[in-house]
Coordinates of N, CA and C in Angstrom, one line a residue:
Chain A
X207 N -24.8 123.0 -7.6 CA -26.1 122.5 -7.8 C -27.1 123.5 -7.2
X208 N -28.5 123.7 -7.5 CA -29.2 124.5 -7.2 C -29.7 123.8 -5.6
X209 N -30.1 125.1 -5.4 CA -30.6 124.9 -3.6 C -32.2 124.0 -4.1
X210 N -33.2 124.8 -4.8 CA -34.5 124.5 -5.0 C -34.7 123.7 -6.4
X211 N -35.0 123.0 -6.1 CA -35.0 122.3 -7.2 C -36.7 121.7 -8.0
X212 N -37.3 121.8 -9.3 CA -38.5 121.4 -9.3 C -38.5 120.4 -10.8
X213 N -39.3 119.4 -10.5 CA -39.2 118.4 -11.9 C -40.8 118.5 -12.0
X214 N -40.9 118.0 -13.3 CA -40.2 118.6 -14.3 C -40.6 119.5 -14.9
X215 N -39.8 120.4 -15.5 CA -39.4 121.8 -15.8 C -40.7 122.3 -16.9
X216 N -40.9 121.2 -17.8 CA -41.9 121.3 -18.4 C -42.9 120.0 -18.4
X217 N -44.0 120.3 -18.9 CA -45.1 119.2 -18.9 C -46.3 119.3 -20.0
X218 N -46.9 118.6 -20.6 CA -47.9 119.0 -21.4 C -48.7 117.4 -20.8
X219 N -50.3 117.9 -20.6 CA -51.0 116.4 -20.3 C -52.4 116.8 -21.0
X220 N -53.0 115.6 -20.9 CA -54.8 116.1 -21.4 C -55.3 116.1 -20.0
X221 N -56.6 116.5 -20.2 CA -58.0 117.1 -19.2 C -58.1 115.1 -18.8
X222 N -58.0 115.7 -17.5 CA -58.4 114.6 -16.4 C -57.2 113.7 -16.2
X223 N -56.0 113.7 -16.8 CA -55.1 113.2 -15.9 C -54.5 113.3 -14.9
X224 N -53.9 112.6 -14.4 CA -53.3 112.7 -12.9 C -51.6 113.0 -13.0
X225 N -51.8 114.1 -12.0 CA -49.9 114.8 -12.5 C -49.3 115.1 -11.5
X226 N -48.3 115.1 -10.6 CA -47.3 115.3 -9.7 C -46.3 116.2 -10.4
X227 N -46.1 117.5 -9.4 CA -45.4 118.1 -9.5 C -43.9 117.7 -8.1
X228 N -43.0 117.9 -8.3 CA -42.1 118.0 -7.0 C -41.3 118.8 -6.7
X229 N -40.7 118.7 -5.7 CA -39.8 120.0 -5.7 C -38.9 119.6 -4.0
X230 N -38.0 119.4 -4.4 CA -36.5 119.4 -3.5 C -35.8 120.6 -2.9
X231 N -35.3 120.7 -2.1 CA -34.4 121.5 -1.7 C -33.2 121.1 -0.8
X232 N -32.2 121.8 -0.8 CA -31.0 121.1 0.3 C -30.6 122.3 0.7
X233 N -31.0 123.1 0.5 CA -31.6 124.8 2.3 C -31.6 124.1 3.6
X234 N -32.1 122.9 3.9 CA -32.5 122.6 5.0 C -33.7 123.3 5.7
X235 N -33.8 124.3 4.9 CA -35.7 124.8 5.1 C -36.4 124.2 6.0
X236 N -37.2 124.8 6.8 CA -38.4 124.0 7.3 C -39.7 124.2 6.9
X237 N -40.0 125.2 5.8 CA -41.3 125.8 5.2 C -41.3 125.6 3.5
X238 N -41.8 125.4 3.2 CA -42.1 125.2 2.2 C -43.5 125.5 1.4
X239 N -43.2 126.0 0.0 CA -44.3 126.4 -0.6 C -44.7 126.4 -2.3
X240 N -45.8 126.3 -2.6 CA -46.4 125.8 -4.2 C -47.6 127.1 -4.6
X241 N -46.7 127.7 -5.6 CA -47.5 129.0 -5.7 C -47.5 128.6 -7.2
X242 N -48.7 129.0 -7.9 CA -49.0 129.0 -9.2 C -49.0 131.0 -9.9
X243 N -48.3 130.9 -10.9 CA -48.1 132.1 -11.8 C -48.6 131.7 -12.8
X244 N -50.2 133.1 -13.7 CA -50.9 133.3 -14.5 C -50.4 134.8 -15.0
X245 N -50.9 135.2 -16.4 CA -50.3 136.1 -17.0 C -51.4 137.3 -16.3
X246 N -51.0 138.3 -15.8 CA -52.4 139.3 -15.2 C -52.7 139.2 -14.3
X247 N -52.2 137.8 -13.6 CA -53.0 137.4 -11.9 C -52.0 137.5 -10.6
X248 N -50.8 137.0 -11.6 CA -49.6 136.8 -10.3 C -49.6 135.7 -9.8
X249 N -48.8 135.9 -8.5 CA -48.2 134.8 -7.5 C -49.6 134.6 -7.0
X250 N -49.8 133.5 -6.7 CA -51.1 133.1 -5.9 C -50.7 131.6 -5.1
X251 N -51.0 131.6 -3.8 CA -50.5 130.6 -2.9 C -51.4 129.4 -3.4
X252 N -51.0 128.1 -3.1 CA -52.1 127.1 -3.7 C -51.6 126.0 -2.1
X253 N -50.8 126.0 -2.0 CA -50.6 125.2 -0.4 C -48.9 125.7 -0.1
X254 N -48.9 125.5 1.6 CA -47.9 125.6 2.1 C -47.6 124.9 3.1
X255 N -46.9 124.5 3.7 CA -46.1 123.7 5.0 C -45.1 124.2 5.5
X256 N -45.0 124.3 7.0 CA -44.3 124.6 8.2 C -43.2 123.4 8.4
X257 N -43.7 121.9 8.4 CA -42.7 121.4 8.5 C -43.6 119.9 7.6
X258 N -43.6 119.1 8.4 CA -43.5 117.7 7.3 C -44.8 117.3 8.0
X259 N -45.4 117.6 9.2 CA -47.0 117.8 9.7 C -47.8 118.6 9.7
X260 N -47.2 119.5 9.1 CA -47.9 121.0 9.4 C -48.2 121.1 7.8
X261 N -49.3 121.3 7.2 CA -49.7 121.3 5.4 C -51.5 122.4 6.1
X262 N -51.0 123.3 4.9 CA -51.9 124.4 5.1 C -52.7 124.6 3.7
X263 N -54.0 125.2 3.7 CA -54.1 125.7 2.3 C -54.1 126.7 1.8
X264 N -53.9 127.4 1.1 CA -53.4 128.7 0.6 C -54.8 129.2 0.1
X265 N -54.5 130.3 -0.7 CA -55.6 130.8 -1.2 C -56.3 130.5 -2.6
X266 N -55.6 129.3 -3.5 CA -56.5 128.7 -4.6 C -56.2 127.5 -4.6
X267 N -56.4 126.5 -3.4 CA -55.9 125.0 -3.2 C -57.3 124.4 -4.1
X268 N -58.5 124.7 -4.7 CA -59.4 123.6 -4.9 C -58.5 123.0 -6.0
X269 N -59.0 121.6 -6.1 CA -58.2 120.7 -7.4 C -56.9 120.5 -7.4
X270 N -56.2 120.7 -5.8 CA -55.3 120.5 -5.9 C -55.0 119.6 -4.5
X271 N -53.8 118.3 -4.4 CA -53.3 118.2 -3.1 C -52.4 118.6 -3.2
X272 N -51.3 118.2 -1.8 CA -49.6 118.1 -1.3 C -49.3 117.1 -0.8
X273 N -48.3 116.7 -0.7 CA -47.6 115.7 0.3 C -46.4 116.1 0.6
X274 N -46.1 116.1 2.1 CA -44.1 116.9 2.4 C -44.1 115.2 3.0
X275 N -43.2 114.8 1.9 CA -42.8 113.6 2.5 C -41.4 113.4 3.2
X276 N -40.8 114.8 3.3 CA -39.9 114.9 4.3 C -39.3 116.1 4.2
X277 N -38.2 116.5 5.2 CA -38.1 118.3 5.1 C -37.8 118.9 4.0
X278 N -37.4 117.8 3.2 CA -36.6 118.4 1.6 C -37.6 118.4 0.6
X279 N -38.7 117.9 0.7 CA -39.4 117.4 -0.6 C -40.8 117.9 -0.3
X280 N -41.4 118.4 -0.9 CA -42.9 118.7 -0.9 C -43.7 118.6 -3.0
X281 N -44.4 117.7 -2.9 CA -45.1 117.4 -4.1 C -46.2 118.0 -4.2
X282 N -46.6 118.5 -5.2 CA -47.8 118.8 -5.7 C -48.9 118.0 -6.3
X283 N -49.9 117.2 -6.4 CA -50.5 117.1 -7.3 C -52.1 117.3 -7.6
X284 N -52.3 117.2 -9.2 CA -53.3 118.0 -9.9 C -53.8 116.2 -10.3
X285 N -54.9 116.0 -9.3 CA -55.5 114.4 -9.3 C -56.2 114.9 -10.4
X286 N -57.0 115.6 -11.0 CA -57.8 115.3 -12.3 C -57.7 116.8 -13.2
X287 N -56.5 117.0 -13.8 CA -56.3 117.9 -14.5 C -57.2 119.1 -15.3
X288 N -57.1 120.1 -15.4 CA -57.9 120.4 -15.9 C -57.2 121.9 -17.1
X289 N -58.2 122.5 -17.9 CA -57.4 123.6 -18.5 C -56.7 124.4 -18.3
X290 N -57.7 125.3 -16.8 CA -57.8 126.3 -16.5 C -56.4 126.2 -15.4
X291 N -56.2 124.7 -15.6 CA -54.7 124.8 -14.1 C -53.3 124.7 -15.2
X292 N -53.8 125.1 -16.6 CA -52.2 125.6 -17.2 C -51.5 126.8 -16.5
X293 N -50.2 126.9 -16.2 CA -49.9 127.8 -15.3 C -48.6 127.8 -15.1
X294 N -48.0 128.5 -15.0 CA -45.9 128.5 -14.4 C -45.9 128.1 -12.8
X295 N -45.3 127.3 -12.1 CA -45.7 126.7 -10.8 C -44.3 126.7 -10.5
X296 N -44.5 127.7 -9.4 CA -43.6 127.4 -8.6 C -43.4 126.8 -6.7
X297 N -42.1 126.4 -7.1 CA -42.2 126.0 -5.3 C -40.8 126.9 -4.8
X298 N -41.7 127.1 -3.6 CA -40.5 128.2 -2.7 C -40.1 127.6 -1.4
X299 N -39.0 128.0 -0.7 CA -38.8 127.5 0.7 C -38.2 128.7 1.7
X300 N -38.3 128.9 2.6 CA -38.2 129.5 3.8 C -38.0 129.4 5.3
X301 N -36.6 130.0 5.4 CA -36.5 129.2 6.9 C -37.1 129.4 7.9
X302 N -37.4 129.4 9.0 CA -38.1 130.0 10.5 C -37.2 130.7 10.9
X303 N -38.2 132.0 11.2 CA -37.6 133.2 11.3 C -37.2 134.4 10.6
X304 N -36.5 133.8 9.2 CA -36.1 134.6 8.3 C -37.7 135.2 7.5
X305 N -36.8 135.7 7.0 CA -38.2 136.3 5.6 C -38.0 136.4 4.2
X306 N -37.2 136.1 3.7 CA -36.5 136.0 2.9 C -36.9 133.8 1.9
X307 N -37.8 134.1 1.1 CA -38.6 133.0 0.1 C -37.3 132.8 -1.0
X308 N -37.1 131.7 -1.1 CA -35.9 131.1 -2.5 C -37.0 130.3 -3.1
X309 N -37.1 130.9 -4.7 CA -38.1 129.9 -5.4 C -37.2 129.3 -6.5
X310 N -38.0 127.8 -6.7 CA -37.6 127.4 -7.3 C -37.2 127.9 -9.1
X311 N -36.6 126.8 -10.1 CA -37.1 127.7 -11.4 C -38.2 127.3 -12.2
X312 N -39.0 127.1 -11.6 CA -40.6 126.6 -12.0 C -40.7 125.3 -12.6
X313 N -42.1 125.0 -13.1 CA -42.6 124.4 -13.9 C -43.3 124.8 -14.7
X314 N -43.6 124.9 -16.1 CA -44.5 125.3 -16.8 C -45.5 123.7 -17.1
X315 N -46.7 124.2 -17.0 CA -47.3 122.8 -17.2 C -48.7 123.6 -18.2
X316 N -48.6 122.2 -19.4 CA -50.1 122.9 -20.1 C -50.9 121.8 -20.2
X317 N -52.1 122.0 -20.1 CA -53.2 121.0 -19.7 C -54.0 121.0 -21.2
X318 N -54.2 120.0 -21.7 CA -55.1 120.1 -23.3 C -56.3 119.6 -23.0
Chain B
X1456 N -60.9 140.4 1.8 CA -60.3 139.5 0.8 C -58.8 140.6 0.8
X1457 N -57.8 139.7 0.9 CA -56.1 140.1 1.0 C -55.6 140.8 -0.2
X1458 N -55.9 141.9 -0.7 CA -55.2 142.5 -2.0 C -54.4 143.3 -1.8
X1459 N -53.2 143.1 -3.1 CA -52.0 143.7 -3.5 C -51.8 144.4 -4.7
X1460 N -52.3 145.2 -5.0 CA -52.4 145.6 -6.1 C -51.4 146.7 -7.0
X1461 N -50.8 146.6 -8.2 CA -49.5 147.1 -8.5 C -50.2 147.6 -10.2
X1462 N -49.7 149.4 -10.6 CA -50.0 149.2 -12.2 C -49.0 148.4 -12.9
X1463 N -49.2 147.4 -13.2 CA -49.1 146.6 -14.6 C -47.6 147.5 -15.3
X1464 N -48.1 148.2 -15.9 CA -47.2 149.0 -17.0 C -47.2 149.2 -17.9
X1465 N -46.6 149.2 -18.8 CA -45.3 149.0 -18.4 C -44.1 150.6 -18.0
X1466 N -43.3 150.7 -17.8 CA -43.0 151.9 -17.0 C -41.3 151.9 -17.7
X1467 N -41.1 152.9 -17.9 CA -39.8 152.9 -19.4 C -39.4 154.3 -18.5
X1468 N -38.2 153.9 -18.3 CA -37.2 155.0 -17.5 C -35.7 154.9 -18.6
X1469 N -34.9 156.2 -18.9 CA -33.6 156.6 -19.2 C -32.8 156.3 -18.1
X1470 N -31.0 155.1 -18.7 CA -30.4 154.5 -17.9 C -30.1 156.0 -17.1
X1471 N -30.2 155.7 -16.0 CA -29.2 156.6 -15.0 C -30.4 157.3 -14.3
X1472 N -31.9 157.4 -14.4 CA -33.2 158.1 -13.8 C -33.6 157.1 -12.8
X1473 N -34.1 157.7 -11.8 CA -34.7 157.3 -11.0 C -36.1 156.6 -11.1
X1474 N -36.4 155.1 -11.0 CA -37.1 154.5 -11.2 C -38.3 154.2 -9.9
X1475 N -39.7 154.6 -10.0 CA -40.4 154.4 -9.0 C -41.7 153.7 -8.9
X1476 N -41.6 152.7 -8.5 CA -42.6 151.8 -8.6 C -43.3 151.7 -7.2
X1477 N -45.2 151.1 -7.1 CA -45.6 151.7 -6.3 C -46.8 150.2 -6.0
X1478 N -47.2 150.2 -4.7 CA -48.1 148.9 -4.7 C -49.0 149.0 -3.4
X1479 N -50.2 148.9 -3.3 CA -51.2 149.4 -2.4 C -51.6 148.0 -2.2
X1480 N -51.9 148.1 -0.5 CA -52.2 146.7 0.0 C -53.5 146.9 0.6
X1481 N -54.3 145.7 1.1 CA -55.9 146.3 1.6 C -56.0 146.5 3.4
X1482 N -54.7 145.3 4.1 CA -55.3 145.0 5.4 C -54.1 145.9 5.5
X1483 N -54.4 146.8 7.0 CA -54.5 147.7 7.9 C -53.0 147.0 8.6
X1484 N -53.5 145.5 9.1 CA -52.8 145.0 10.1 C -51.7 144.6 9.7
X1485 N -51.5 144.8 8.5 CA -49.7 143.6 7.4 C -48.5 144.5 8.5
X1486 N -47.9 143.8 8.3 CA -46.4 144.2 9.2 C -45.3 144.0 8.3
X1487 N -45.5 143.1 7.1 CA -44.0 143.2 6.5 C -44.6 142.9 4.8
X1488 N -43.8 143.6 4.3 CA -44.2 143.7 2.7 C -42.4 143.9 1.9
X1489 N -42.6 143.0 0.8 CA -41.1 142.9 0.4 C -41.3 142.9 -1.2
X1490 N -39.9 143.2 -1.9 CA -39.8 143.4 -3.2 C -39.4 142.5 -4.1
X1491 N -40.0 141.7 -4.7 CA -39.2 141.0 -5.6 C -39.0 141.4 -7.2
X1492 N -38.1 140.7 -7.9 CA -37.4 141.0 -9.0 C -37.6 139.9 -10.0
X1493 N -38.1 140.0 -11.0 CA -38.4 138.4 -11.5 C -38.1 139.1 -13.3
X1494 N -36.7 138.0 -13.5 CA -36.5 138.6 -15.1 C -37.3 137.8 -15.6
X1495 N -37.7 137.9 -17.2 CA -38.5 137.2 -18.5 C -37.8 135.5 -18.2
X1496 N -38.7 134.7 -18.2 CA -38.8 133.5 -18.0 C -37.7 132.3 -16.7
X1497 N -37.6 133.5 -15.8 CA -36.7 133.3 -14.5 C -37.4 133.1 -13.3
X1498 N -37.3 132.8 -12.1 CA -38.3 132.7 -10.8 C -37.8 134.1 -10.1
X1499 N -38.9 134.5 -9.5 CA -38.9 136.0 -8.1 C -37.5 135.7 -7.4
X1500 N -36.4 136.7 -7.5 CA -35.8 137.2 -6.6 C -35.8 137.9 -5.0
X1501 N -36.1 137.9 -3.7 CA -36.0 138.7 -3.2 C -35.2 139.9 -3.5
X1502 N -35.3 141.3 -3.6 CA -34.2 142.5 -3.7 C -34.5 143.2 -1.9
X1503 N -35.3 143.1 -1.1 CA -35.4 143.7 -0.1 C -36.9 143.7 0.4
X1504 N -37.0 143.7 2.1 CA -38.0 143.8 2.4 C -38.1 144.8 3.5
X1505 N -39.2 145.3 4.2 CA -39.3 146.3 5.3 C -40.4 146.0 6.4
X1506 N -40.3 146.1 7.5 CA -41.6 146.1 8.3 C -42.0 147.4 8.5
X1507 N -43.5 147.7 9.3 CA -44.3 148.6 9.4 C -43.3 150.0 9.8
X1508 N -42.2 149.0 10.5 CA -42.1 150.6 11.5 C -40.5 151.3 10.6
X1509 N -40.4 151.1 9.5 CA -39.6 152.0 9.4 C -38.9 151.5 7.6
X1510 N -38.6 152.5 6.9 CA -37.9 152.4 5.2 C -36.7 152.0 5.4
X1511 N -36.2 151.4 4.2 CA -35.0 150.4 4.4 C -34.5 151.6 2.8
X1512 N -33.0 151.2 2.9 CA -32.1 151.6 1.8 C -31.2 150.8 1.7
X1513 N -30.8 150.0 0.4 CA -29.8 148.7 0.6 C -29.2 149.1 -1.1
X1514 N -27.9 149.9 -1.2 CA -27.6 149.6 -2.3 C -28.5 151.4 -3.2
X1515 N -28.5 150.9 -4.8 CA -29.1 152.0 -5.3 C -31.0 151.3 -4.8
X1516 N -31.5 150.5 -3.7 CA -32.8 150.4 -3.9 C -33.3 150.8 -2.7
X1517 N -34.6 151.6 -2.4 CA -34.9 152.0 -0.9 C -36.7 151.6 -1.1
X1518 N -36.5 151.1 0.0 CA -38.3 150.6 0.1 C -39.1 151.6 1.4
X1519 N -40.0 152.4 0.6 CA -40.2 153.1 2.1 C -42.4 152.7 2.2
X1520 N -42.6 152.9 3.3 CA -44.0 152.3 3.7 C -44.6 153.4 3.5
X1521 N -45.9 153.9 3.6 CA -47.0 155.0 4.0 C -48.0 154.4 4.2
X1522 N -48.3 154.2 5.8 CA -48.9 153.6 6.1 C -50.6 153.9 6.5
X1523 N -50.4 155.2 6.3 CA -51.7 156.0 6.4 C -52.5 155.6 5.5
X1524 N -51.8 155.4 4.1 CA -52.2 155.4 2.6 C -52.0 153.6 2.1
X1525 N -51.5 153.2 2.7 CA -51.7 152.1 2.7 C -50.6 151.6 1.3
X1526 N -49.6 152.1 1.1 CA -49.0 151.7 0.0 C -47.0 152.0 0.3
X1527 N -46.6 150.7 -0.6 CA -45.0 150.6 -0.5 C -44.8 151.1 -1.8
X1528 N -43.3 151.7 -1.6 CA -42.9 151.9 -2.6 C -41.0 151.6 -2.8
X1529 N -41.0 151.0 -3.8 CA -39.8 150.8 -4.2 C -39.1 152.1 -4.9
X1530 N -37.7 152.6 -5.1 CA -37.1 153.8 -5.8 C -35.9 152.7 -6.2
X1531 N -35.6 153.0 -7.1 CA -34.0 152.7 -8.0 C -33.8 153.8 -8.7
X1532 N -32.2 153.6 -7.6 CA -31.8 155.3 -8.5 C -30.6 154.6 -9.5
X1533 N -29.9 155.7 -10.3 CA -29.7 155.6 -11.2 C -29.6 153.8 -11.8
X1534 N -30.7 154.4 -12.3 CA -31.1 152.8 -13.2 C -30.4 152.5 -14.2
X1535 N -30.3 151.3 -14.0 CA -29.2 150.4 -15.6 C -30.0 149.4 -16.4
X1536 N -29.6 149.5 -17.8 CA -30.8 148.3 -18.5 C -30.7 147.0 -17.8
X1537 N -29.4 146.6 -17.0 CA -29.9 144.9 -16.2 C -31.3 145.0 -15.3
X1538 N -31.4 146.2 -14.8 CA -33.0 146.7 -14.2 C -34.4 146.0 -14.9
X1539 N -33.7 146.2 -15.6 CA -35.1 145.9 -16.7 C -35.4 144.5 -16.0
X1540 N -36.9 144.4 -15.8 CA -37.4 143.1 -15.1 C -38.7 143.7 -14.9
X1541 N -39.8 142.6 -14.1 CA -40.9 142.3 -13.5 C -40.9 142.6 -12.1
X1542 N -41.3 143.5 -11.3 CA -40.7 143.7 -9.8 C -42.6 143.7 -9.1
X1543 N -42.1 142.2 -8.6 CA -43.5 142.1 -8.2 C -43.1 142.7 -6.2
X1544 N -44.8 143.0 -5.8 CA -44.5 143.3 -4.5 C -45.8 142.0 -3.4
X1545 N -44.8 141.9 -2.7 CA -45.6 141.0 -1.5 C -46.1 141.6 -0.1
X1546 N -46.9 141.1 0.4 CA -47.4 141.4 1.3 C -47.8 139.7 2.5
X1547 N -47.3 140.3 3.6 CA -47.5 139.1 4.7 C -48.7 139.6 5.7
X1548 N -49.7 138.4 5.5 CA -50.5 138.9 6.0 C -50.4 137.9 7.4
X1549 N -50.6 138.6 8.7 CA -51.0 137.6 10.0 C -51.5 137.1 10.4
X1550 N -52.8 137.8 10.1 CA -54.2 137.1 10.2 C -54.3 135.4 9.1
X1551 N -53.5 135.7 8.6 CA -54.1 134.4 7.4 C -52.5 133.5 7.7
X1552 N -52.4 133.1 8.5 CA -51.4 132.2 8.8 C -50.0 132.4 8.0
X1553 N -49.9 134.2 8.2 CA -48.5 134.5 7.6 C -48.2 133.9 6.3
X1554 N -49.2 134.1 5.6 CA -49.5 133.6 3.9 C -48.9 135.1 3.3
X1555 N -48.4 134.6 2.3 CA -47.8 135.6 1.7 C -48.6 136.2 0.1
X1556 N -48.9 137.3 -0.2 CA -49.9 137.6 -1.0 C -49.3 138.6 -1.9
X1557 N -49.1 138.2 -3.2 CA -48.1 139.0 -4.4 C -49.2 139.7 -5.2
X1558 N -48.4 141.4 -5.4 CA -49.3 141.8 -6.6 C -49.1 141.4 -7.9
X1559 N -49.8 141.7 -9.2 CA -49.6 141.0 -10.6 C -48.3 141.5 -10.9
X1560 N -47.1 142.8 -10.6 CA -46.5 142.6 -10.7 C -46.1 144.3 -11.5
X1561 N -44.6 145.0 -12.3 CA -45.0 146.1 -12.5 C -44.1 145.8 -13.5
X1562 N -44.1 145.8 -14.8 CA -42.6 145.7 -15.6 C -42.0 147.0 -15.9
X1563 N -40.7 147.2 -15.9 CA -39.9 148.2 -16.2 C -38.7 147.7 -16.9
X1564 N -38.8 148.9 -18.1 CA -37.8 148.5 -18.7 C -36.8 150.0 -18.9
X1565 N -35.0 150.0 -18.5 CA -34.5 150.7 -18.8 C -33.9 151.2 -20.1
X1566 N -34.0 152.0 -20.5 CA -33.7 152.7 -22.2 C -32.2 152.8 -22.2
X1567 N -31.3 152.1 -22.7 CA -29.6 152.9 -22.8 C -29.7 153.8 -23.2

């Protein structure tokens, strides 16, 4: 079974719905992370967490929350969807101490 | 503002040539910058990473710093078409709550 895990793999919604992404792991990680990939732009951080109190925001969190509802699980969601958040999304995890990020195998999500 | 910046490409090496890809970062203060590998519709690999004070060699791949200049560089020697990939580069920044910041990325593809 895969270490990182993210549901679901694919998604298509319209403009202004509400969408959860999620993402599992059984690393036992304590860090956790939700990066979005654009064609030209790259990895770009959108939130991350240290542990299951610790929720940070990255560098393009607007339109977006998190919730780590426990060390394994950290969700994403896009409360009122929009175009411009079509995007390959990924979630990564990392232990303390190490340096070394395991990402998940994304989500592709398209927003209409 | 945190930039990572990599040319795009695409960069077309003969199997068995030494492959050299290259990525300039903006803050002064980064301490650790690392290499990832990301095939056509797969998630980033780590392949290696380095801190400030010194180049790493693991295998046919060596990551060395210039820190003057402000830029990492990855070398793959004799390259094989499994090479062929997206080899994006990261940067940890400290100041920014050890946020991790990816360039767009560099594709290479090896010729048999």
């Amino acid at each position: 079974d895969a270490d990182v895990t993210q549901t679901p793999r694919n998604r298509i919604t319209k403009t202004g719905k509400r969408i959860m992404l999620e993402c599992s792991q059984t690393k036992g990680h304590d860090r956790m992370y939700w990066y979005r990939q654009d064609p030209g732009l790259g990895l770009r951080l959108i939130y991350y967490s240290f542990d299951v109190k610790d929720i940070n925001k990255g560098e393009i969190s607007d339109g977006y929350s998190v919730s780590r509802q426990a060390q394994a699980k950290f969700s994403l969601s896009l409360e009122s969807a929009i175009p411009n958040q079509t995007a390959l999304y990924f979630c990564a995890t990392r232990d303390r101490g190490l340096e070394t990020q395991y990402f998940g195998p994304g989500t592709r999500l398209l927003v209409l | 503002q945190k930039e990572v910046e990599q040319n795009s490409g695409p960069l077309s090496v003969p199997e068995g040539a030494i492959a050299s890809l290259n990525c300039t970062y903006s803050d002064r203060g980064s301490q650790s910058f690392f290499w990832y590998r990301q095939y056509s519709g797969k998630s980033p690999e780590l392949i290696m990473f380095i801190y400030s004070n010194g180049d790493k060699e693991d295998g046919r791949f060596t990551a060395q710093l210039n820190k003057a200049s402000q830029y990492v560089s990855l070398l793959i020697r004799d390259s094989q078409p499994s090479d062929s990939a997206t080899y994006l580069c990261a940067v940890r920044y400290p100041n920014t709550g050890n946020q991790f910041y990816f360039g767009t990325g560099t594709s290479l593809t090896v010729i048999p």
